[in-house]
CSV table of C-alpha atoms in Angstrom, one decimal:
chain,number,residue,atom,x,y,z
A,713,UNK,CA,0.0,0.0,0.0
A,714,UNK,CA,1.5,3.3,-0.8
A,715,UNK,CA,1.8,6.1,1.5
A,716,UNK,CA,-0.7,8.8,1.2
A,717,UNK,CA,-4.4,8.4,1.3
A,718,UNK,CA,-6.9,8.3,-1.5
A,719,UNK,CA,-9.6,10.6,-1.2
A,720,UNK,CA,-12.9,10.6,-3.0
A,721,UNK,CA,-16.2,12.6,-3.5
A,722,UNK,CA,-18.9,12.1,-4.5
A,723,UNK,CA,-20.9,15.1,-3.9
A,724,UNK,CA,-21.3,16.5,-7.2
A,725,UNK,CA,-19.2,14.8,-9.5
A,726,UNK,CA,-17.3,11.4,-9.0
A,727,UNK,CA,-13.3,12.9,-7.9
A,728,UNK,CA,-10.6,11.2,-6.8
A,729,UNK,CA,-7.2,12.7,-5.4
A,730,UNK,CA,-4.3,11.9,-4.0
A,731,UNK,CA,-1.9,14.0,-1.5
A,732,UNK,CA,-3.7,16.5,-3.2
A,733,UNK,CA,-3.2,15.4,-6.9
A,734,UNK,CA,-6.5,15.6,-8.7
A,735,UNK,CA,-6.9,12.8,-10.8
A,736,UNK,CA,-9.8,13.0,-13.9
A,737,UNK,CA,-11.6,10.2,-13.2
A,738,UNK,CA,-14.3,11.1,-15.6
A,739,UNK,CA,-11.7,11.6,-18.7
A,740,UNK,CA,-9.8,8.4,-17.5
A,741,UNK,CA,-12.3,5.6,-17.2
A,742,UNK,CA,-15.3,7.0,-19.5
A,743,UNK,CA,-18.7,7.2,-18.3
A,744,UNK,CA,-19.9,3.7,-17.9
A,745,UNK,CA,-16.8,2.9,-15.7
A,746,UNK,CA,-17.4,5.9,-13.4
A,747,UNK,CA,-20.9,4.2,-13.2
A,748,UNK,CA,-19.4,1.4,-11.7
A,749,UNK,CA,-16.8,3.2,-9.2
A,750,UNK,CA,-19.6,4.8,-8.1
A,751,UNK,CA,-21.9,1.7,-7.0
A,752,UNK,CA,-18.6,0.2,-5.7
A,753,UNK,CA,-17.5,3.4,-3.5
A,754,UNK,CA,-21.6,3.9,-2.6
A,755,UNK,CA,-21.6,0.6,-0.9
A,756,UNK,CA,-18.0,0.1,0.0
A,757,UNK,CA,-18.2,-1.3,3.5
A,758,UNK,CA,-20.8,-4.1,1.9
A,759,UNK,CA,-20.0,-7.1,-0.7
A,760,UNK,CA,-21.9,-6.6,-3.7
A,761,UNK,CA,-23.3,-9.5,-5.6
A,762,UNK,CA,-22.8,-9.8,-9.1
A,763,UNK,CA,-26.6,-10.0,-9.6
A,764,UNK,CA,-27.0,-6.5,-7.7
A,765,UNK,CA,-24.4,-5.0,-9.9
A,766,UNK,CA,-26.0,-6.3,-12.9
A,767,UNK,CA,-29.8,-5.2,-11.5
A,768,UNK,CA,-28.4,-1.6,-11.2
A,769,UNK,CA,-26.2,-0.8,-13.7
A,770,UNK,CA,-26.5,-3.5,-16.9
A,771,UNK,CA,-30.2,-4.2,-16.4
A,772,UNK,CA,-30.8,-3.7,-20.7
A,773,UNK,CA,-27.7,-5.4,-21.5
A,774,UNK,CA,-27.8,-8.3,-23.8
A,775,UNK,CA,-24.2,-9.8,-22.2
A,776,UNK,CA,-23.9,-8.2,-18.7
A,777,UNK,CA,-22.0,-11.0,-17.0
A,778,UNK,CA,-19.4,-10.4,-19.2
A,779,UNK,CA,-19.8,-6.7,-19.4
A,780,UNK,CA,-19.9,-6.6,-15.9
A,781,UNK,CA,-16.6,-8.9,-15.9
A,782,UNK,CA,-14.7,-6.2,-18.3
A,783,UNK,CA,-15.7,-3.6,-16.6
A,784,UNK,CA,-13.7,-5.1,-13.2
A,785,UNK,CA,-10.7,-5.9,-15.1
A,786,UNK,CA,-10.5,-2.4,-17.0
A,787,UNK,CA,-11.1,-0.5,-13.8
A,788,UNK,CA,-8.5,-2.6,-12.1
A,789,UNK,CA,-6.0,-1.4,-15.5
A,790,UNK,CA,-6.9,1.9,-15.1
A,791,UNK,CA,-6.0,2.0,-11.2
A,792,UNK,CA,-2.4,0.5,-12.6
A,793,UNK,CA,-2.1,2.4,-15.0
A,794,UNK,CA,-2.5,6.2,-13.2
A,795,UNK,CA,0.5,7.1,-11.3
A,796,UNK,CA,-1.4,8.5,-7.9
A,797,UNK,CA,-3.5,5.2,-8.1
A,798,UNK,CA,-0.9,2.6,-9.3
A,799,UNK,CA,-0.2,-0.2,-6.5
A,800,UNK,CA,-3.2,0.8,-4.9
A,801,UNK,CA,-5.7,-2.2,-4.6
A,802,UNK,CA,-9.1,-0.6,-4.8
A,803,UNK,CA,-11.6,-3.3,-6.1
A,804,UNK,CA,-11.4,-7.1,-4.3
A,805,UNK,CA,-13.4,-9.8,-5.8
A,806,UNK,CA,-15.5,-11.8,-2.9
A,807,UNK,CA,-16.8,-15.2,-3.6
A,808,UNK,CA,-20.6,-13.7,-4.5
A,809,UNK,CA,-19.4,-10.5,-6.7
A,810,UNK,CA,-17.1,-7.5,-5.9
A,811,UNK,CA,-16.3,-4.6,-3.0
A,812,UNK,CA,-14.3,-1.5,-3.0
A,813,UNK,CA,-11.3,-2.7,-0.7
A,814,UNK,CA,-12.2,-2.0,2.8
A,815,UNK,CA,-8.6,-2.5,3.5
A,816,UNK,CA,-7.4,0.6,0.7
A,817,UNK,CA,-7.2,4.2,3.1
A,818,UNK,CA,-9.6,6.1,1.6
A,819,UNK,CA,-11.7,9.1,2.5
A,820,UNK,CA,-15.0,9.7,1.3
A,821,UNK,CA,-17.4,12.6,1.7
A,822,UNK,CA,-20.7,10.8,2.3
A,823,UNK,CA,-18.8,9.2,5.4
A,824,UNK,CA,-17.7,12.2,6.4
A,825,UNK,CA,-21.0,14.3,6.2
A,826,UNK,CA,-22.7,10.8,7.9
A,827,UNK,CA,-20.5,11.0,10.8
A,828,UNK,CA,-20.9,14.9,11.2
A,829,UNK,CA,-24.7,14.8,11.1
A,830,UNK,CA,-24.5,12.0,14.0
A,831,UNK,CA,-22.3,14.6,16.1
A,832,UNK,CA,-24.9,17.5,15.0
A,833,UNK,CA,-27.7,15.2,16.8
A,834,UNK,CA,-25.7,14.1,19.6
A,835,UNK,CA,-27.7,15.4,22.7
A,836,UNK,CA,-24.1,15.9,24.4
A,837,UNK,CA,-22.8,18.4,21.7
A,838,UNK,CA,-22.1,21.8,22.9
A,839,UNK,CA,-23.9,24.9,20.7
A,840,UNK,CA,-20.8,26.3,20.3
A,841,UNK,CA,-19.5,22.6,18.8
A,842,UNK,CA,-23.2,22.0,16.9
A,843,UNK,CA,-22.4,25.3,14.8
A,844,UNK,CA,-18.9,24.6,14.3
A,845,UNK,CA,-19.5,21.0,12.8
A,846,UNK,CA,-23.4,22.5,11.2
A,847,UNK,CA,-20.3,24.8,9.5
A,848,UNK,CA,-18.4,21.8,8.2
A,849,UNK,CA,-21.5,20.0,6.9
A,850,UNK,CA,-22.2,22.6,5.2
A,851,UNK,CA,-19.2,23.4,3.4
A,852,UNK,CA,-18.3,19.5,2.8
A,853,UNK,CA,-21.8,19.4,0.5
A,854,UNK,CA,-21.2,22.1,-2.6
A,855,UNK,CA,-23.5,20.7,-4.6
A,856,UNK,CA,-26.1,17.4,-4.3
A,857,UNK,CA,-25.1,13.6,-4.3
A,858,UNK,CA,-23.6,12.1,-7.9
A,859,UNK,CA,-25.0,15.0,-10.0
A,860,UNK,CA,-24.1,13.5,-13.3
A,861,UNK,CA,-25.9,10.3,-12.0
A,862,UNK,CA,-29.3,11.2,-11.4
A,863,UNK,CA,-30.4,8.8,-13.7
A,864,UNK,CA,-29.2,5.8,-12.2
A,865,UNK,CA,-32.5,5.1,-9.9
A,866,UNK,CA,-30.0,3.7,-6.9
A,867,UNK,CA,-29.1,7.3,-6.6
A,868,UNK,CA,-32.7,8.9,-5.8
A,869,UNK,CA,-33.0,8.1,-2.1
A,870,UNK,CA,-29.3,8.6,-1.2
A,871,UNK,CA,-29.6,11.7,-3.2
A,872,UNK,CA,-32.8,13.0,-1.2
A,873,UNK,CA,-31.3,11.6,2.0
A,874,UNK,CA,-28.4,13.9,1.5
A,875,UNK,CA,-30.2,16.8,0.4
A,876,UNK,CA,-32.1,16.5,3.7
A,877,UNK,CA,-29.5,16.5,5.7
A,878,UNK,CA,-27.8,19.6,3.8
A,879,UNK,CA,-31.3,21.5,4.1
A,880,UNK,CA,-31.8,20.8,8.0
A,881,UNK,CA,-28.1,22.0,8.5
A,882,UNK,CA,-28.6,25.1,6.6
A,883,UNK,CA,-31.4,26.2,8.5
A,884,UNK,CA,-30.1,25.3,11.5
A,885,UNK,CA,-27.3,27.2,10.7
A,886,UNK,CA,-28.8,30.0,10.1
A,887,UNK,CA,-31.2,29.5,13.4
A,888,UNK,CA,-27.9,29.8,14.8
A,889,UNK,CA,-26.8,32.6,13.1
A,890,UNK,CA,-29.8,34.1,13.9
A,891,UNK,CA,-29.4,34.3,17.6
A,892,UNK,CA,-25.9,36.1,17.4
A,893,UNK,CA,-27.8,38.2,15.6
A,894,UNK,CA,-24.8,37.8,12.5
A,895,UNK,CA,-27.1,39.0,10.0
A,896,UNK,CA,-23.7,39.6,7.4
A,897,UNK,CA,-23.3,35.8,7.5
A,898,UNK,CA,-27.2,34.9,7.4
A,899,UNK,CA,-27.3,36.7,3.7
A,900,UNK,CA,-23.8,34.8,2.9
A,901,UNK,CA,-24.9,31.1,3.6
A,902,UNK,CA,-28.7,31.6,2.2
A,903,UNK,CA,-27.3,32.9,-0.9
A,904,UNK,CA,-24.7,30.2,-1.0
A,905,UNK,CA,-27.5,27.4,-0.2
């Protein structure tokens, strides 16, 4: 494993770097291939069967057991073949289908934004704290889940999930905001939202 972690979002568009080096995911693997990166890195911490991956993403194909097999073993020469990415083992095959590595030291917005909204709702949580990670939440979600994605239907209810959660931070934000009476910064983050 190298040194250095891989990070990825997925708010907006699919993006990958590493220590900092963007890497063009969408002009390196093409569209159909970031299709797949996306289901993988969606559900990483689960094994996904073949049969799901074909239900979601090659359900009008005529071959998609063998489309879904390319696919794999493309994505896995693309990962050797950019330098940030090369010797990084991203994609493991499990005896029912295939997982993003749960091993590979990556960091991933939607885990990031999941674990800030559990501090956000944790009764313990100072104000002070709640506005400072309400802040973060806010800033860590530019734009909504997988925009060039929306027609895959797998992304509908994570999209909506996340769009809730960016909503109900905004306004408590600015509920916040609104009791320290920073009216400057009210007009910022409602015209930002």
């Amino acid at each position: 494993m190298k040194e250095g972690r891989l990070k990825i979002r997925l708010f907006g568009e699919l993006a990958f770097s590493f220590d900092d080096k963007v890497i063009e995911v969408k002009d390196k693997f093409g569209k159909h291939l970031v299709l797949v990166l996306e289901y993988l890195i969606y559900h990483r911490k689960q094994n996904i069967t073949k049969e799901k991956l074909i239900e979601n993403l090659w359900a009008d194909s005529l071959n998609p057991v063998s489309a879904l097999k390319f696919s794999i073993f493309r994505l896995r020469q693309l990962f050797e073949e950019i330098e940030p990415l090369k010797g990084i083992d991203c994609l493991k095959t499990t005896k029912t289908g295939y997982a993003f590595n749960p091993d590979c030291d990556v960091w991933v917005d939607i885990e990031e934004a999941d674990e800030l909204w559990k501090k956000i709702n944790d009764e313990n949580v100072t104000r002070s704290e709640k506005s400072i990670f309400l802040k973060q939440i806010i800033d860590l979600m530019p734009q909504p889940f997988l925009t060039s994605s929306t027609s895959q239907l797998w992304t509908m209810p994570v999209r909506e999930y996340f769009t809730h959660i960016h909503n109900r931070s905004v306004m408590m934000f600015l509920e916040d905001l609104e009791i320290d009476r920073k009216y400057d910064e009210i007009m910022q983050v409602a015209q930002l939202a």
